[in-house]
XYZ file of C-alpha atoms in Angstrom:
680
model
C -19.130 13.180 -7.300
C -15.617 10.654 -6.981
C -16.281 10.821 -3.277
C -20.184 9.741 -3.517
C -19.403 6.736 -6.170
C -16.775 5.295 -3.691
C -18.552 6.242 -0.894
C -21.556 4.228 -2.281
C -19.695 0.955 -1.860
C -19.131 1.748 1.537
C -21.956 0.126 4.438
C -25.193 1.563 4.728
C -27.561 1.344 8.242
C -30.140 0.602 5.986
C -29.337 -2.473 4.883
C -29.074 -4.921 7.704
C -29.213 -8.121 5.721
C -26.212 -7.584 3.989
C -22.689 -8.951 4.469
C -20.821 -6.113 4.182
C -23.716 -3.341 4.468
C -24.233 -3.709 7.791
C -23.887 -0.824 9.975
C -21.009 -2.574 11.900
C -19.000 -2.520 8.518
C -17.373 0.535 9.926
C -13.964 2.262 9.173
C -10.945 -0.015 10.427
C -9.045 1.622 12.941
C -5.605 0.566 11.678
C -6.468 1.071 8.187
C -7.057 5.018 9.049
C -3.617 7.065 9.102
C -5.492 10.398 9.875
C -7.368 9.098 12.816
C -4.783 9.267 15.766
C -4.981 12.983 15.078
C -8.210 14.665 14.765
C -10.610 13.953 12.121
C -9.164 14.477 8.684
C -12.311 17.058 7.922
C -10.843 18.860 10.859
C -7.704 19.013 10.075
C -8.332 20.211 6.081
C -10.917 22.807 6.979
C -9.023 24.573 9.918
C -9.529 28.187 9.943
C -7.528 30.924 11.503
C -4.035 29.125 9.865
C -2.597 29.398 6.588
C -2.303 26.968 3.812
C 0.815 25.578 4.251
C 0.885 25.087 8.007
C -2.006 23.208 7.131
C -0.197 21.153 4.819
C 2.561 20.557 6.961
C 0.347 19.240 9.881
C -1.525 16.923 7.183
C 1.961 15.371 6.635
C 2.866 15.039 9.709
C -0.158 13.075 10.861
C 0.490 10.849 7.470
C 4.335 10.047 9.058
C 3.075 9.796 12.757
C 0.068 7.373 12.412
C 2.174 5.035 9.731
C 3.496 2.856 12.092
C 1.150 3.661 15.383
C -2.281 2.134 16.382
C -4.911 4.739 15.721
C -8.404 5.787 17.373
C -10.881 4.816 14.676
C -13.477 7.125 13.566
C -16.508 7.085 12.135
C -17.628 7.854 8.522
C -20.865 9.436 7.403
C -23.540 6.682 7.758
C -21.810 4.052 9.250
C -22.657 2.494 12.733
C -22.395 -0.297 14.697
C -24.899 -2.648 15.148
C -25.968 -3.586 18.314
C -28.091 -6.877 19.710
C -29.723 -7.832 22.436
C -30.260 -11.287 23.949
C -31.593 -14.048 21.517
C -31.500 -11.569 19.024
C -31.077 -13.717 15.562
C -27.461 -14.141 14.025
C -26.923 -15.322 11.027
C -23.539 -16.681 9.479
C -22.938 -16.465 6.172
C -20.563 -18.570 3.801
C -17.623 -16.642 1.614
C -15.608 -18.865 -1.359
C -13.496 -21.449 -0.414
C -9.564 -20.373 -0.549
C -6.383 -21.819 -0.985
C -2.805 -20.390 -1.428
C -1.233 -23.098 -3.369
C -4.040 -22.862 -6.282
C -5.081 -19.357 -6.483
C -8.780 -20.843 -7.526
C -11.280 -20.154 -5.446
C -14.681 -22.091 -5.381
C -17.926 -22.047 -4.031
C -18.747 -23.168 -0.424
C -21.346 -25.228 -1.914
C -19.124 -26.888 -4.569
C -18.335 -29.246 -1.702
C -21.172 -31.859 -0.459
C -21.968 -29.038 2.987
C -25.253 -28.781 4.243
C -27.763 -26.104 2.047
C -30.658 -24.439 3.591
C -34.001 -24.793 2.194
C -33.160 -21.201 -0.416
C -29.451 -20.407 -1.235
C -29.263 -16.612 -0.954
C -26.375 -14.710 -2.620
C -25.576 -11.106 -0.478
C -25.523 -8.465 -3.053
C -22.337 -8.244 -4.109
C -19.860 -4.628 -5.494
C -18.139 -5.119 -8.370
C -15.141 -5.296 -6.830
C -16.024 -8.436 -4.735
C -16.818 -10.247 -8.077
C -13.245 -9.488 -9.765
C -12.049 -10.794 -6.462
C -13.679 -14.134 -6.293
C -15.875 -13.564 -3.691
C -19.714 -15.691 -3.139
C -21.092 -14.675 -0.068
C -24.141 -17.149 0.701
C -26.144 -17.835 4.012
C -25.452 -20.954 5.605
C -27.394 -23.537 8.245
C -25.837 -21.939 11.199
C -27.990 -19.682 12.892
C -27.350 -18.698 16.564
C -29.053 -16.725 19.033
C -27.366 -13.551 20.754
C -25.593 -14.824 24.263
C -27.464 -18.229 24.329
C -24.803 -20.885 23.761
C -25.685 -24.591 22.123
C -23.237 -27.747 22.302
C -23.707 -30.895 19.613
C -26.153 -29.252 17.759
C -26.686 -31.372 14.555
C -27.572 -29.397 11.672
C -27.679 -32.536 8.937
C -26.805 -35.390 7.568
C -25.092 -35.960 4.096
C -24.229 -39.030 2.240
C -21.013 -38.555 0.148
C -21.566 -39.761 -3.574
C -18.184 -41.023 -5.277
C -17.950 -37.587 -7.211
C -18.453 -35.642 -3.493
C -15.840 -37.653 -2.119
C -13.184 -36.777 -4.656
C -14.190 -33.221 -4.367
C -13.481 -33.266 -0.757
C -9.870 -35.224 -1.327
C -8.776 -32.911 -4.007
C -9.832 -29.844 -1.922
C -8.085 -31.560 1.314
C -5.424 -31.978 -0.724
C -4.485 -28.624 -1.934
C -5.410 -27.352 1.497
C -8.568 -25.161 1.494
C -10.009 -23.126 3.870
C -13.576 -22.400 4.640
C -14.050 -18.931 4.909
C -17.167 -17.336 6.942
C -18.767 -13.874 8.504
C -20.861 -13.195 10.791
C -21.871 -9.600 11.427
C -19.310 -8.747 9.027
C -16.270 -9.988 10.376
C -14.024 -12.926 9.144
C -13.899 -16.350 10.842
C -10.546 -16.621 12.466
C -8.601 -19.727 13.760
C -6.704 -19.569 16.520
C -3.086 -20.410 16.669
C -0.874 -21.913 19.501
C 1.206 -18.504 21.184
C 5.136 -18.955 20.988
C 6.527 -18.866 23.934
C 7.404 -15.743 25.113
C 4.905 -14.264 23.063
C 2.104 -11.835 24.796
C 0.206 -11.844 21.488
C -2.400 -14.053 19.966
C -2.135 -15.079 16.279
C -5.125 -16.451 14.297
C -5.311 -18.108 11.347
C -7.855 -16.777 8.142
C -10.630 -19.529 7.414
C -10.552 -23.051 8.728
C -9.496 -25.995 6.764
C -11.769 -28.105 5.176
C -10.305 -31.521 6.555
C -6.791 -32.823 7.136
C -4.812 -35.886 5.359
C -2.787 -38.389 7.578
C 0.261 -40.385 6.724
C -1.895 -43.570 6.069
C -3.122 -41.369 3.333
C -6.691 -41.471 4.586
C -8.925 -38.508 4.379
C -10.520 -36.505 7.129
C -13.315 -33.738 6.794
C -13.458 -30.952 9.485
C -17.600 -31.247 10.427
C -17.364 -30.422 13.581
C -17.157 -26.527 14.144
C -16.968 -25.112 17.748
C -17.887 -21.477 17.410
C -16.936 -18.560 20.143
C -18.268 -15.345 19.396
C -16.971 -12.342 21.201
C -19.291 -9.288 21.940
C -19.229 -6.371 23.909
C -21.395 -4.794 26.498
C -22.645 -1.569 26.926
C -22.717 -0.360 31.040
C -25.690 1.455 30.053
C -27.967 -0.849 28.063
C -28.740 -4.342 27.168
C -27.241 -4.002 24.275
C -24.081 -5.870 23.157
C -21.774 -5.301 19.924
C -19.800 -8.678 18.332
C -16.209 -8.210 18.822
C -14.937 -11.249 17.538
C -15.778 -14.616 15.475
C -13.235 -17.780 16.281
C -13.798 -21.329 15.394
C -11.869 -24.173 16.107
C -13.047 -27.465 13.651
C -12.963 -30.991 14.239
C -13.187 -34.186 12.569
C -15.969 -36.645 14.489
C -17.498 -39.678 13.112
C -20.650 -38.920 14.656
C -22.548 -42.430 16.435
C -26.751 -42.517 16.282
C -29.072 -45.127 15.918
C -31.729 -44.340 14.400
C -32.143 -41.250 11.802
C -34.726 -38.825 12.248
C -34.430 -35.689 9.805
C -37.073 -33.856 11.802
C -34.960 -33.807 14.874
C -31.810 -35.624 14.191
C -29.674 -36.341 17.271
C -26.371 -38.132 17.871
C -25.044 -40.584 20.355
C -21.131 -38.516 20.024
C -22.313 -36.019 23.131
C -21.643 -37.309 26.590
C -24.451 -36.528 29.400
C -23.928 -32.883 29.514
C -24.486 -32.827 25.659
C -20.856 -32.083 24.868
C -18.518 -33.221 22.791
C -15.412 -35.017 25.050
C -12.149 -33.979 23.083
C -9.869 -36.988 22.178
C -12.665 -39.727 22.700
C -14.251 -39.975 19.126
C -13.413 -41.136 16.236
C -12.677 -38.639 12.943
C -14.715 -38.825 10.301
C -12.983 -39.970 6.740
C -13.935 -39.511 3.969
C -15.023 -42.448 1.400
C -17.482 -42.650 -1.154
C -21.256 -43.419 0.351
C -20.497 -42.657 3.845
C -22.919 -40.679 5.799
C -21.749 -37.351 7.311
C -23.058 -35.688 10.255
C -22.395 -32.205 10.544
C -22.485 -30.364 13.570
C -21.474 -27.509 15.870
C -21.019 -25.771 19.068
C -21.241 -22.119 19.651
C -20.380 -19.930 23.214
C -20.501 -16.536 23.351
C -17.953 -14.184 25.867
C -17.626 -11.128 26.970
C -14.786 -9.220 26.195
C -13.261 -6.313 26.845
C -12.041 -5.360 23.089
C -14.430 -2.483 21.832
C -16.067 -2.552 18.382
C -13.804 -0.056 16.920
C -10.625 -2.221 17.361
C -12.191 -5.458 16.553
C -10.820 -5.718 13.559
C -6.998 -5.853 15.319
C -6.904 -9.509 15.310
C -6.665 -9.357 11.799
C -4.697 -6.685 10.680
C -2.315 -7.416 13.604
C 1.348 -6.853 12.060
C 4.819 -6.804 13.495
C 6.787 -5.519 10.857
C 6.628 -1.805 11.479
C 10.368 -2.126 11.573
C 10.724 -3.740 8.497
C 8.614 -0.543 6.965
C 10.471 1.960 8.233
C 13.672 0.011 7.164
C 12.329 0.394 3.685
C 11.487 3.668 3.690
C 14.974 5.074 5.680
C 16.451 2.690 2.929
C 14.497 4.525 0.090
C 14.990 7.736 1.559
C 19.406 7.068 1.342
C 18.592 6.430 -2.159
C 16.212 9.553 -2.583
C 19.141 11.958 -1.040
C 21.850 10.194 -3.139
C 20.055 11.066 -6.453
C 19.036 14.623 -4.834
C 22.713 15.420 -4.534
C 23.642 14.779 -7.740
C 20.708 16.454 -9.419
C 21.520 19.422 -6.972
C 25.065 19.329 -8.143
C 23.845 19.173 -11.667
C 21.679 21.996 -11.600
C 23.637 24.291 -9.130
C 27.070 23.851 -10.260
C 27.660 22.352 -13.386
C 24.395 23.620 -15.137
C 24.605 27.052 -13.660
C 28.395 27.042 -15.248
C 27.872 25.993 -18.133
C 25.039 28.539 -18.837
C 27.024 31.157 -17.565
C 29.657 30.120 -20.115
C 27.540 29.631 -23.155
C 25.189 32.949 -22.352
C 29.124 34.950 -22.324
C 30.328 33.906 -25.765
C 30.650 36.611 -28.052
C 29.975 35.125 -31.532
C 28.983 31.339 -32.893
C 32.446 30.336 -33.877
C 33.340 30.010 -30.105
C 30.230 28.080 -29.606
C 31.400 25.753 -31.830
C 34.681 25.022 -30.263
C 32.675 24.065 -27.033
C 30.891 20.709 -26.641
C 28.133 19.972 -24.459
C 24.168 19.887 -24.274
C 24.142 23.399 -25.796
C 25.228 22.034 -29.479
C 22.166 20.054 -29.602
C 19.732 23.129 -29.250
C 18.525 22.681 -32.970
C 17.649 18.911 -32.279
C 16.489 18.441 -28.765
C 12.991 19.259 -29.566
C 12.589 17.227 -32.745
C 9.726 15.286 -32.597
C 10.815 11.433 -32.078
C 10.122 8.188 -34.136
C 6.632 6.833 -33.099
C 5.646 9.866 -31.566
C 2.213 9.067 -31.847
C 2.832 5.948 -30.039
C 4.475 7.770 -27.230
C 1.797 10.412 -27.012
C -0.594 7.413 -26.419
C 1.471 5.859 -23.319
C 1.868 9.412 -22.050
C -1.668 9.806 -21.763
C -2.344 6.435 -20.356
C 0.675 6.684 -17.635
C -1.523 9.809 -16.675
C -4.626 8.249 -16.208
C -3.138 5.689 -14.279
C -1.160 8.152 -12.028
C -4.494 10.406 -11.373
C -6.155 6.792 -10.086
C -3.579 5.532 -7.959
C -3.204 9.029 -6.946
C -6.832 9.709 -5.838
C -6.987 5.759 -4.526
C -4.589 6.328 -1.968
C -5.835 9.395 -0.931
C -8.973 7.820 -0.314
C -7.304 4.599 1.529
C -5.924 7.041 3.731
C -9.003 8.262 4.738
C -9.910 5.116 5.883
C -12.709 4.765 2.648
C -11.821 1.845 1.367
C -10.934 -0.250 4.751
C -11.007 -4.267 4.495
C -14.033 -3.904 6.564
C -15.655 -2.419 3.082
C -15.109 -6.047 1.162
C -14.259 -5.313 -2.935
C -14.231 -1.448 -1.827
C -10.421 -1.216 -3.079
C -10.926 -2.713 -6.223
C -14.447 -0.707 -7.216
C -12.474 2.575 -6.813
C -9.770 1.702 -8.759
C -12.022 0.436 -11.659
C -14.592 3.547 -11.419
C -11.514 5.833 -10.937
C -10.008 4.465 -14.321
C -12.975 5.220 -16.031
C -13.505 8.371 -14.841
C -9.798 9.650 -15.453
C -10.174 8.774 -19.056
C -10.488 12.628 -19.359
C -7.130 13.094 -18.361
C -5.671 10.695 -20.833
C -7.389 12.312 -23.652
C -6.510 16.140 -22.536
C -2.740 14.735 -22.079
C -2.306 12.881 -25.161
C -3.557 15.684 -27.671
C -1.719 18.391 -25.713
C 1.365 16.560 -26.517
C 0.508 15.450 -29.882
C -0.645 18.968 -31.015
C 3.308 20.016 -29.995
C 4.808 17.532 -32.184
C 2.787 18.899 -34.999
C 0.026 16.381 -35.287
C -3.143 16.316 -37.003
C -4.631 13.343 -36.555
C -6.130 13.315 -33.341
C -8.774 11.078 -33.465
C -6.612 8.610 -34.385
C -4.411 9.278 -31.400
C -7.341 9.223 -29.416
C -8.795 5.907 -30.265
C -5.355 4.742 -29.854
C -5.456 6.204 -26.184
C -9.004 4.844 -25.250
C -8.652 1.436 -26.618
C -4.549 0.319 -26.707
C -3.704 0.130 -22.723
C -7.299 -1.435 -21.634
C -7.344 -3.577 -24.755
C -4.399 -5.358 -23.881
C -5.149 -5.507 -20.096
C -8.614 -7.084 -21.709
C -7.384 -9.758 -23.831
C -4.812 -11.155 -20.794
C -7.652 -10.926 -18.509
C -10.485 -12.719 -20.799
C -7.671 -15.070 -21.525
C -6.812 -15.854 -17.718
C -10.520 -16.021 -17.132
C -11.303 -18.695 -19.713
C -8.764 -20.583 -17.659
C -10.742 -20.211 -14.415
C -13.737 -20.801 -16.370
C -12.267 -24.097 -17.271
C -11.300 -24.850 -13.457
C -14.830 -24.453 -12.531
C -13.630 -22.275 -10.180
C -16.169 -19.129 -8.572
C -12.858 -16.717 -9.314
C -14.789 -16.597 -13.088
C -16.083 -13.219 -13.951
C -19.429 -14.221 -14.522
C -21.034 -12.764 -18.138
C -23.169 -10.115 -16.611
C -19.935 -8.551 -14.723
C -18.126 -8.895 -17.657
C -20.662 -6.650 -19.585
C -20.625 -4.093 -16.802
C -16.719 -3.529 -17.439
C -17.498 -3.394 -21.358
C -20.591 -1.168 -20.578
C -17.549 0.771 -18.027
C -15.367 1.185 -20.852
C -17.403 1.917 -24.226
C -19.396 3.856 -22.390
C -18.434 6.071 -20.120
C -14.340 5.521 -20.444
C -14.061 6.179 -24.013
C -16.210 9.062 -24.048
C -14.334 10.778 -21.307
C -10.976 10.353 -22.966
C -12.409 11.757 -26.529
C -13.562 15.028 -24.637
C -10.518 15.413 -22.760
C -9.114 14.887 -26.391
C -10.762 17.380 -27.752
C -10.084 19.830 -24.935
C -6.733 19.095 -25.322
C -6.487 20.017 -28.689
C -8.504 23.067 -28.819
C -5.725 24.417 -26.214
C -2.859 26.126 -28.015
C 0.319 24.187 -28.809
C 3.077 24.011 -26.626
C 6.066 26.098 -27.832
C 9.403 24.933 -27.869
C 12.081 27.236 -25.722
C 14.360 26.859 -29.322
C 14.243 26.324 -32.799
C 14.235 22.538 -34.494
C 16.777 22.575 -37.251
C 15.576 21.217 -40.810
C 19.030 18.873 -41.090
C 19.252 16.182 -38.225
C 22.611 16.725 -36.343
C 24.966 13.371 -36.288
C 25.417 11.661 -33.346
C 28.567 10.844 -32.457
C 29.817 7.785 -31.273
C 28.736 6.735 -27.271
C 30.666 5.021 -25.166
C 29.700 1.884 -23.909
C 28.098 2.755 -20.204
C 25.784 5.690 -22.622
C 24.224 2.880 -25.015
C 20.535 2.799 -25.150
C 20.060 -0.719 -23.403
C 22.732 -0.490 -20.988
C 21.105 2.926 -19.476
C 17.639 1.831 -19.447
C 18.211 -1.253 -17.538
C 20.480 0.794 -15.366
C 18.007 3.780 -14.821
C 15.352 1.151 -13.399
C 17.269 -0.494 -10.721
C 16.867 2.225 -8.340
C 13.464 2.903 -8.560
C 12.825 -0.567 -7.972
C 14.974 -0.438 -5.258
C 13.275 1.883 -3.326
C 9.607 0.446 -3.390
C 10.512 -3.680 -3.346
C 10.425 -4.581 0.413
C 6.661 -2.593 0.339
C 6.256 -4.907 -2.577
C 6.853 -7.919 -0.686
C 3.734 -6.850 1.611
C 1.536 -6.066 -1.567
C 2.529 -9.689 -2.842
C 1.607 -11.151 0.379
C -1.670 -9.651 0.405
C -2.520 -10.731 -3.088
C -1.312 -14.240 -3.269
C -1.627 -15.458 0.748
C -4.711 -13.979 1.561
C -3.671 -11.517 3.957
C -5.143 -7.977 4.511
C -2.897 -5.050 3.389
C -3.867 -1.881 5.311
C -0.588 0.079 6.112
C -1.651 3.268 3.379
C 0.309 5.284 5.513
C 3.625 3.510 4.407
C 2.739 2.820 0.994
C 2.049 7.038 0.316
C 5.101 7.756 1.739
C 6.593 4.849 -0.846
C 4.757 6.310 -3.196
C 6.251 9.548 -3.059
C 9.552 8.681 -2.461
C 8.953 6.322 -6.038
C 8.172 9.489 -7.649
C 10.907 11.382 -6.239
C 12.999 8.899 -7.670
C 11.813 8.115 -11.056
C 12.108 12.041 -11.866
C 15.697 12.232 -10.572
C 17.178 9.041 -12.260
C 15.818 10.521 -15.334
C 16.695 13.740 -15.341
C 20.699 12.553 -13.832
C 20.917 10.092 -17.121
C 19.142 12.830 -19.430
C 21.544 14.902 -19.107
C 24.522 12.640 -19.424
C 23.291 11.694 -22.624
C 22.725 15.418 -24.068
C 26.448 16.480 -22.614
C 27.254 13.568 -25.224
C 25.266 15.200 -27.947
C 22.896 12.620 -28.196
C 19.645 14.449 -28.231
C 16.736 11.399 -28.715
C 15.979 11.222 -24.992
C 11.977 11.261 -25.568
C 11.473 7.535 -25.249
C 14.652 7.117 -23.853
C 13.012 8.846 -20.987
C 10.026 6.935 -20.734
C 11.927 3.736 -20.620
C 14.412 4.749 -18.183
C 11.492 4.971 -15.789
C 9.313 2.298 -16.920
C 12.563 -0.636 -17.103
C 11.732 -0.674 -13.253
C 8.733 -2.664 -14.493
C 11.495 -5.370 -15.942
C 12.787 -5.971 -12.194
C 9.391 -5.656 -10.957
C 8.402 -8.970 -12.745
C 12.107 -10.314 -11.819
C 11.066 -9.977 -8.550
C 7.477 -11.697 -9.168
C 9.230 -14.899 -10.038
C 11.478 -14.614 -7.580
C 8.908 -14.734 -4.754
C 6.768 -17.608 -6.946
C 9.754 -20.203 -6.324
C 10.654 -19.376 -2.588
C 7.322 -17.887 -1.036
C 4.443 -19.858 -3.017
C 3.422 -23.592 -2.923
C 1.731 -23.204 -6.182
C 2.010 -26.723 -8.176
C -1.040 -26.793 -10.775
C -0.148 -25.410 -14.086
C -3.251 -23.516 -14.448
C -2.145 -21.540 -11.008
C 1.339 -20.784 -12.399
C -0.130 -19.122 -15.592
C -2.620 -17.314 -13.450
C 0.233 -15.697 -11.120
C 2.409 -15.269 -13.922
C -0.432 -13.586 -16.004
C -1.730 -11.116 -13.418
C 2.014 -10.617 -12.416
C 2.332 -9.303 -15.573
C -0.635 -7.149 -16.058
C 0.768 -5.450 -12.493
C 4.524 -5.066 -14.154
C 2.651 -3.623 -17.364
C 1.012 -0.830 -15.531
C 3.465 -0.438 -13.211
C 5.781 0.562 -16.611
C 3.202 2.730 -17.781
C 3.095 4.710 -14.450
C 6.673 5.142 -13.654
C 7.136 5.634 -17.446
C 5.322 8.698 -17.472
C 6.691 10.326 -14.402
C 10.297 9.792 -16.038
C 8.967 11.434 -19.149
C 7.864 14.362 -17.659
C 10.534 14.890 -15.753
C 13.062 15.121 -18.327
C 10.270 16.627 -20.250
C 10.412 19.287 -17.617
C 14.216 19.237 -17.272
C 14.993 19.884 -21.020
C 12.773 22.877 -21.302
C 14.531 24.455 -18.500
C 17.542 24.019 -19.137
C 16.939 25.290 -22.859
C 14.991 28.400 -21.932
C 17.824 29.285 -19.723
C 20.167 29.768 -22.574
C 20.399 32.594 -24.812
C 20.137 30.909 -28.986
C 20.826 33.123 -31.755
């Protein structure tokens, strides 16, 4: 069912007028780490081989394809769109975006040429949350028919319009356009010695010179690359480039029905460098024009997204993984030493003792067997956070699996965000089940209260922060503000689906028999001896978060760059490997520190285990502060509040995820070792 939900947001061949439902909205080659091998269905369902061998093949495919180019395969219902000569091509406009303000605006917020009727393309939930506003435009081409010096309209800049243009030029806003689901790119100058061309996403609204004058890019030179089918007259669009320029068009008399300008030469072409740029001044008339040329290309349709996803940083990703694996190996060695030598030796010694008096002479983790399973303070709150963490873990794992299979490629705008929201909602059943099972183990009886807290605490905090940030965006009149209708849809998903599913899961969990402790708990709590400074809760918790963060911080850089610098993130193969390393690191560091804590006769491990791994979120937020001051150029107060607000939400979610992983690792470890000891 989840597959069908996610697939419902993929392109459909029956909706050809949609910006991302065009049949050309296919799986991107680089977004599919499995594509370099045979299709995933063939790997997963191969007959005649054992299950372990299939899993080994799958793991090998993931590892090999994480850094290598892949051949694309088509998903069901997705196919390229073919165009014949003179077929109509409609350019659609998306939001105006800036990395300096992080506040997107609708394209028609500025006084650009408008079509007779502005039509909004249907958007999925993820697109709205991203701030995408995709609409039709006045730029319409005929397939493989070049046009030069085509005038689209003349606009008179009011004082307010001129002010808006100047503000957007100051903030380095870029215009984003789409043709056949391909975003427009601006070619950069290739560095000396580099064979690979580079591109910028979108073109600048305008520029400002040292004389403090502002100039608008009112002439666009488009280039459409197409790949011909040798066996038919059809062609497929594989590239969409633009070079913007500022031209103060000259004309004698203006005719709205048949506008002509004298800026073009006898061949009806714009001569570069022979014109005056169009400055932005109130009451000035600005003429908008464009050229379009079509050029045959050797790029095949399956590789047309390569210019957007091209990355020379694969070595950095491998370095990140090797660095993380070193941490995992170090921790694994410590865990193996504890489990194989110390623990087995302890258990053998404890089980050979003849009487209880001899046991009292021993020191170590066995002495707290009568208190180690004593319910912690605020046990209900711990159940809520563990349940929420399981919900988040399920959402993350399933989302990543779909991304690995290519269902959430960048070609499917908003697909990743939509999938995460829907999966979070449906994973509510896991949250309810987990929290109620744990609560029943603590001998709690008010399962309905715990269920309500599970359903509302984490989403409520996130929604309160989100609502505050959305109000700030509304105040800036940005298109990034979530509309009322979408806000209502989110409420409906939360209250109509997520909350009932949490109750269903909680009911099922509470009906299960309680988890039995391996040893009995004493009625009177044991006194905890004074702890060494390095075993104090604050120090051990903060120290425990360093290694999980260290395992992921290099990949975190690329994720933050994708979010805040308008880049596409597509290397889900690397991300999945790093996620596995994060799970192992969180589990192992928590087990090691938990063992040291129990050996010092401190049995308050429940919350300590959760906070030890969860403290990595503090380092994540600290890194976000470093990233803000070293990588971003945000100057506006509202933009800074938005950045830190959203990073706070991400850090909070990371805390819940890693804390739950650490808690369950420690929970398994404690039950395992105390079940191995004979207790009178």
